[in-house]
Short mmCIF file of C-alpha atoms in Angstrom, two decimals:
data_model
loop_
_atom_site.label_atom_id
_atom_site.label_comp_id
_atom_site.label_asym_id
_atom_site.label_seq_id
_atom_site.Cartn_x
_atom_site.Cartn_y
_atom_site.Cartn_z
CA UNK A 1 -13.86 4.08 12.38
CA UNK A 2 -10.33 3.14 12.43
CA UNK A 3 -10.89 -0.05 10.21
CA UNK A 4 -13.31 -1.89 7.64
CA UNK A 5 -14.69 -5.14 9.42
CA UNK A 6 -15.64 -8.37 7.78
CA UNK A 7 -14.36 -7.45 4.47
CA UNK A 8 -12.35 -9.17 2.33
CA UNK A 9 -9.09 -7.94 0.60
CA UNK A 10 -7.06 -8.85 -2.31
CA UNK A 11 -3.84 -10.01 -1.80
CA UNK A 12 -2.14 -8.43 -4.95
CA UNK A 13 -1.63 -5.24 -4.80
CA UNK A 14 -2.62 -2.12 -7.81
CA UNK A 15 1.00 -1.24 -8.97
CA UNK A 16 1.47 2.34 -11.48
CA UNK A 17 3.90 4.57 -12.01
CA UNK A 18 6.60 2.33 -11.11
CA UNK A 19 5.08 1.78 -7.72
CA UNK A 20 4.85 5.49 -7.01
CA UNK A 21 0.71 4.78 -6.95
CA UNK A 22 -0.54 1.70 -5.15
CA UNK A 23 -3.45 0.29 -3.91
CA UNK A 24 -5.66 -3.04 -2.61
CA UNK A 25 -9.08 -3.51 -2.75
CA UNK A 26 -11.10 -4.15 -0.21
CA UNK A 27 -14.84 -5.74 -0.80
CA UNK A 28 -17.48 -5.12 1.73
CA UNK A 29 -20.06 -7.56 2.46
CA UNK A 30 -22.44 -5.84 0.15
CA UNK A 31 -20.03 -6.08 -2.62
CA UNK A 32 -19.22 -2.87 -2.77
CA UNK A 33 -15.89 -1.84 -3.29
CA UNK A 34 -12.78 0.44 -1.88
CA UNK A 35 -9.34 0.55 -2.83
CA UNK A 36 -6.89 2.16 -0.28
CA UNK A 37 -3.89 3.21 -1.97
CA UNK A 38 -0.45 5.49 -1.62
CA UNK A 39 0.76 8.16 -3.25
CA UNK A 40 4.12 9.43 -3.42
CA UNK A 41 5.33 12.65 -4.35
CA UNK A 42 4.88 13.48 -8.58
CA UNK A 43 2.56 14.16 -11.02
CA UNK A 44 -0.18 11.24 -12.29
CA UNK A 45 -3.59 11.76 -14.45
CA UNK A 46 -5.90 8.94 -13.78
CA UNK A 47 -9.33 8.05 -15.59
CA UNK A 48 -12.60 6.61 -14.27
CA UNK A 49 -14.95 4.26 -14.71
CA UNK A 50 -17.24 4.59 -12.16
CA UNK A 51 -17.96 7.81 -9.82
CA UNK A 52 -15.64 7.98 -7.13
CA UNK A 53 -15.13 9.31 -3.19
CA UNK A 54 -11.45 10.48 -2.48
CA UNK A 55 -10.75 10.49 0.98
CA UNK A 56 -7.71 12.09 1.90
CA UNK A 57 -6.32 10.12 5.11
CA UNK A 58 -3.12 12.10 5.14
CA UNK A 59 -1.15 14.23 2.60
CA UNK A 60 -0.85 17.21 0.55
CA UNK A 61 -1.71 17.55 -2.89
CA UNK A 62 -3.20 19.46 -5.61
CA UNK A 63 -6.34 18.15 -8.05
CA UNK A 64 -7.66 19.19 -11.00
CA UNK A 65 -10.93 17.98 -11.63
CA UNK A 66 -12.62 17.54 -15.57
CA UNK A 67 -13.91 20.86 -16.58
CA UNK A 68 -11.93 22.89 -13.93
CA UNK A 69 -8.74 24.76 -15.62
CA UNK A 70 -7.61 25.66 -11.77
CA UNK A 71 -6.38 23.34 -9.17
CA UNK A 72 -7.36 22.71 -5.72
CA UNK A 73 -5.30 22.23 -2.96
CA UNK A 74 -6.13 18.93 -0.80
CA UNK A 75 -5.35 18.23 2.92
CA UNK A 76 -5.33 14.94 5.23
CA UNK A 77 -8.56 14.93 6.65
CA UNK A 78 -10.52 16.45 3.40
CA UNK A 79 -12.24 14.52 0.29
CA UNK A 80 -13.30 15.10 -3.36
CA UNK A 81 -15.68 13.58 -5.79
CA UNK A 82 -14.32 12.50 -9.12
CA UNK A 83 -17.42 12.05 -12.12
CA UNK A 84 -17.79 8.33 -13.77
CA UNK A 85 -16.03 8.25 -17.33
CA UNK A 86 -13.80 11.29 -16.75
CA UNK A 87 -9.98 11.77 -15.84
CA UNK A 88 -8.28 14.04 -13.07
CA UNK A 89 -4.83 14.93 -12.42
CA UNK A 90 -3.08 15.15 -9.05
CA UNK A 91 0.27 16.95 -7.95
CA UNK A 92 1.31 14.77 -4.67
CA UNK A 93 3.46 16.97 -2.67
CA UNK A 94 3.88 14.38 0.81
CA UNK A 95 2.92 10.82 0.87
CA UNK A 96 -0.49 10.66 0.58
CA UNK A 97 -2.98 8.22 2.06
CA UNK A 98 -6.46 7.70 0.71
CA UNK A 99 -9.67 5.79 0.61
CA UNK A 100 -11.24 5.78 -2.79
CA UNK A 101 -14.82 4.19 -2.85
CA UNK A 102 -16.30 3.24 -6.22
CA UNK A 103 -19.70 4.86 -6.21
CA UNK A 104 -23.05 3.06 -7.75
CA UNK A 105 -24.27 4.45 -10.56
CA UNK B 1 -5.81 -17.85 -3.05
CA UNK B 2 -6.48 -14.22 -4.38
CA UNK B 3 -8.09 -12.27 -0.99
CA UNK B 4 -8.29 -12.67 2.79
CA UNK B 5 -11.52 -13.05 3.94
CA UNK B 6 -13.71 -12.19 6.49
CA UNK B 7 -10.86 -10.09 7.91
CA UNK B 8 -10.49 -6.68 9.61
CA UNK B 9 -8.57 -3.67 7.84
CA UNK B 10 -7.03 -0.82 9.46
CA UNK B 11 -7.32 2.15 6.83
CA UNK B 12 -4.79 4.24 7.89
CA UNK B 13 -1.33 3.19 6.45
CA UNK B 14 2.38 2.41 8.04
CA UNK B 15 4.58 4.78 6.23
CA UNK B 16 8.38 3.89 6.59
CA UNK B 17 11.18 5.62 4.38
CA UNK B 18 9.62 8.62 3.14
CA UNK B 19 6.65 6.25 1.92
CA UNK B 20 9.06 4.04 -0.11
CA UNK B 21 7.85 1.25 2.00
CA UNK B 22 3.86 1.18 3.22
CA UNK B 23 1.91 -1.57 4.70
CA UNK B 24 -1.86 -2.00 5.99
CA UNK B 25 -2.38 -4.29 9.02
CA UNK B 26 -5.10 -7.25 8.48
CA UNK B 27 -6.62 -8.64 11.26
CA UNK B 28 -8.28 -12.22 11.07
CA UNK B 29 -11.19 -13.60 12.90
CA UNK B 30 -8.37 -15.43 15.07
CA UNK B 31 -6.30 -12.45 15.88
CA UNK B 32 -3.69 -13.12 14.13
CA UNK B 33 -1.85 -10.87 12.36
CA UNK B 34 -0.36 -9.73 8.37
CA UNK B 35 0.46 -7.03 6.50
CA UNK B 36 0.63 -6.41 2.85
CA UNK B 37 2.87 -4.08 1.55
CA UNK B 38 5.09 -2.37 -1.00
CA UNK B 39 8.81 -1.72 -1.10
CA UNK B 40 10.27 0.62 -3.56
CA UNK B 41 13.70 0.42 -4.75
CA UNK B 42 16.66 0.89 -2.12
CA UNK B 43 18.02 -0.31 0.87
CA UNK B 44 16.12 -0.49 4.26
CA UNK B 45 16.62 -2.16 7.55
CA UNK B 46 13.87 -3.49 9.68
CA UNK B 47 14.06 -4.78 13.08
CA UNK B 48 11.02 -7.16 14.36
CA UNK B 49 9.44 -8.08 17.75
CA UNK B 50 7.67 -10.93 17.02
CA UNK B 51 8.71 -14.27 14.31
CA UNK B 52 8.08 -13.13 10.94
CA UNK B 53 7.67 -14.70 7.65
CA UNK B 54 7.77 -13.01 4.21
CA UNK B 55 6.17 -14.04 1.74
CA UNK B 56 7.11 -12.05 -1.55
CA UNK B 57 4.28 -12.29 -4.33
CA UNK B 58 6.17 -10.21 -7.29
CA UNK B 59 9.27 -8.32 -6.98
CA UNK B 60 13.00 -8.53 -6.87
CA UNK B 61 15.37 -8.11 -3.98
CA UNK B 62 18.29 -8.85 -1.88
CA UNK B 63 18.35 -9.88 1.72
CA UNK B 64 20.68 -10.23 4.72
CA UNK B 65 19.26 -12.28 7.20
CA UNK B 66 20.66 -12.32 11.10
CA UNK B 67 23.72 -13.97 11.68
CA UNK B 68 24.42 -14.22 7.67
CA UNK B 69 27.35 -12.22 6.30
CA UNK B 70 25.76 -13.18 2.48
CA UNK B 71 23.35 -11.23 0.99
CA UNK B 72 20.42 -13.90 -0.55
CA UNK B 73 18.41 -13.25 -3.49
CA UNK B 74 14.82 -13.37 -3.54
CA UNK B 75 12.31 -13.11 -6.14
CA UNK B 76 8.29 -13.10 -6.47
CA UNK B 77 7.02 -16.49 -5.53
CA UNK B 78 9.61 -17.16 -2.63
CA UNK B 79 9.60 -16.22 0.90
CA UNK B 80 12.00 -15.81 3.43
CA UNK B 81 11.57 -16.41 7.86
CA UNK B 82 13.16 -13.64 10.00
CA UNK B 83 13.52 -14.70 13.53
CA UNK B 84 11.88 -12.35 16.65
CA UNK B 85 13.93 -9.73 18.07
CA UNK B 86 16.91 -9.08 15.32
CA UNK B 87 17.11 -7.19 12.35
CA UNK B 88 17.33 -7.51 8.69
CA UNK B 89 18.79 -5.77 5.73
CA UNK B 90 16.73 -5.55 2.32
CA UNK B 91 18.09 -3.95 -1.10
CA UNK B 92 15.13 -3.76 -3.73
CA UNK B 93 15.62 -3.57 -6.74
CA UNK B 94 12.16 -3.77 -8.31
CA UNK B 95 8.84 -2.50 -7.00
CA UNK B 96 7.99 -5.22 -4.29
CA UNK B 97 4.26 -6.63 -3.10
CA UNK B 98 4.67 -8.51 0.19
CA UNK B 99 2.77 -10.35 2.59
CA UNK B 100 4.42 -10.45 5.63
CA UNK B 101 2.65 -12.90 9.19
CA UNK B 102 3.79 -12.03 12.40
CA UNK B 103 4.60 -15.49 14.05
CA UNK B 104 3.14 -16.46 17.38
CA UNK B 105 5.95 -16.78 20.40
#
């Protein structure tokens, strides 16, 4: 599936790190939600709220998930599950393009 | 108004500039056309196809439209029209969130 259909999408965009992380959410008919975002090369930690699905459209990074001490490497193509209430770090090494879908609790 | 609705979203990204400018295409129920995107600081040069006009929601830049030898400032809250078939010159300055429509012929 090459795009979301009959969704609706906020104009304003999710600015941090000086723009080096962005992202828009999208809002599916069922209201649940998506944000699809890019990452640029550097070094963020991010927290939770809800459970979330990473989907790595394209890139090359490194995570380190709560309660690991060793990172994993991350490829275009692949995807990772991030607990509710918890924070991660990532190490973008290429523009990265992802999907990140807010899970139910 | 916040969001499009009722609109189609293609996930994967348009990466420009190493990723220092990125867009998502938006599809409406009348095939027409925008995309929403970020600029990061520096200097880039576009060229269209089709009419465009940009509509700038926050950020902080400098323009040089065709046929202008005088660089026009532009803030968050303006927009600017680029004609089909030329090219442009932008110099951001601050982290910029854009909507730009692609003008029927």
């Amino acid at each position: 599936m090459s795009q979301f259909e009959n969704v609706s999408i906020t104009k304003k965009a999710n600015v941090y790190f000086d723009g080096k992380v962005t992202s828009r959410k999208v809002t599916f008919a069922d209201g649940s939600v998506k944000t699809l975002g890019i990452m640029l090369p550097g070094e963020y930690e991010f927290a939770t709220d809800a459970a979330e699905l990473m989907e790595i459209a394209a890139g090359d990074l490194e995570i380190l998930l709560p309660g690991s001490d060793s990172w994993q490497k991350v490829v275009g193509g692949e995807s990772f599950n991030v607990p509710a209430n918890a924070s991660f770090k990532l190490k973008i090494y290429q523009v990265t393009d992802y999907c990140c879908s807010y899970l139910a609790a």
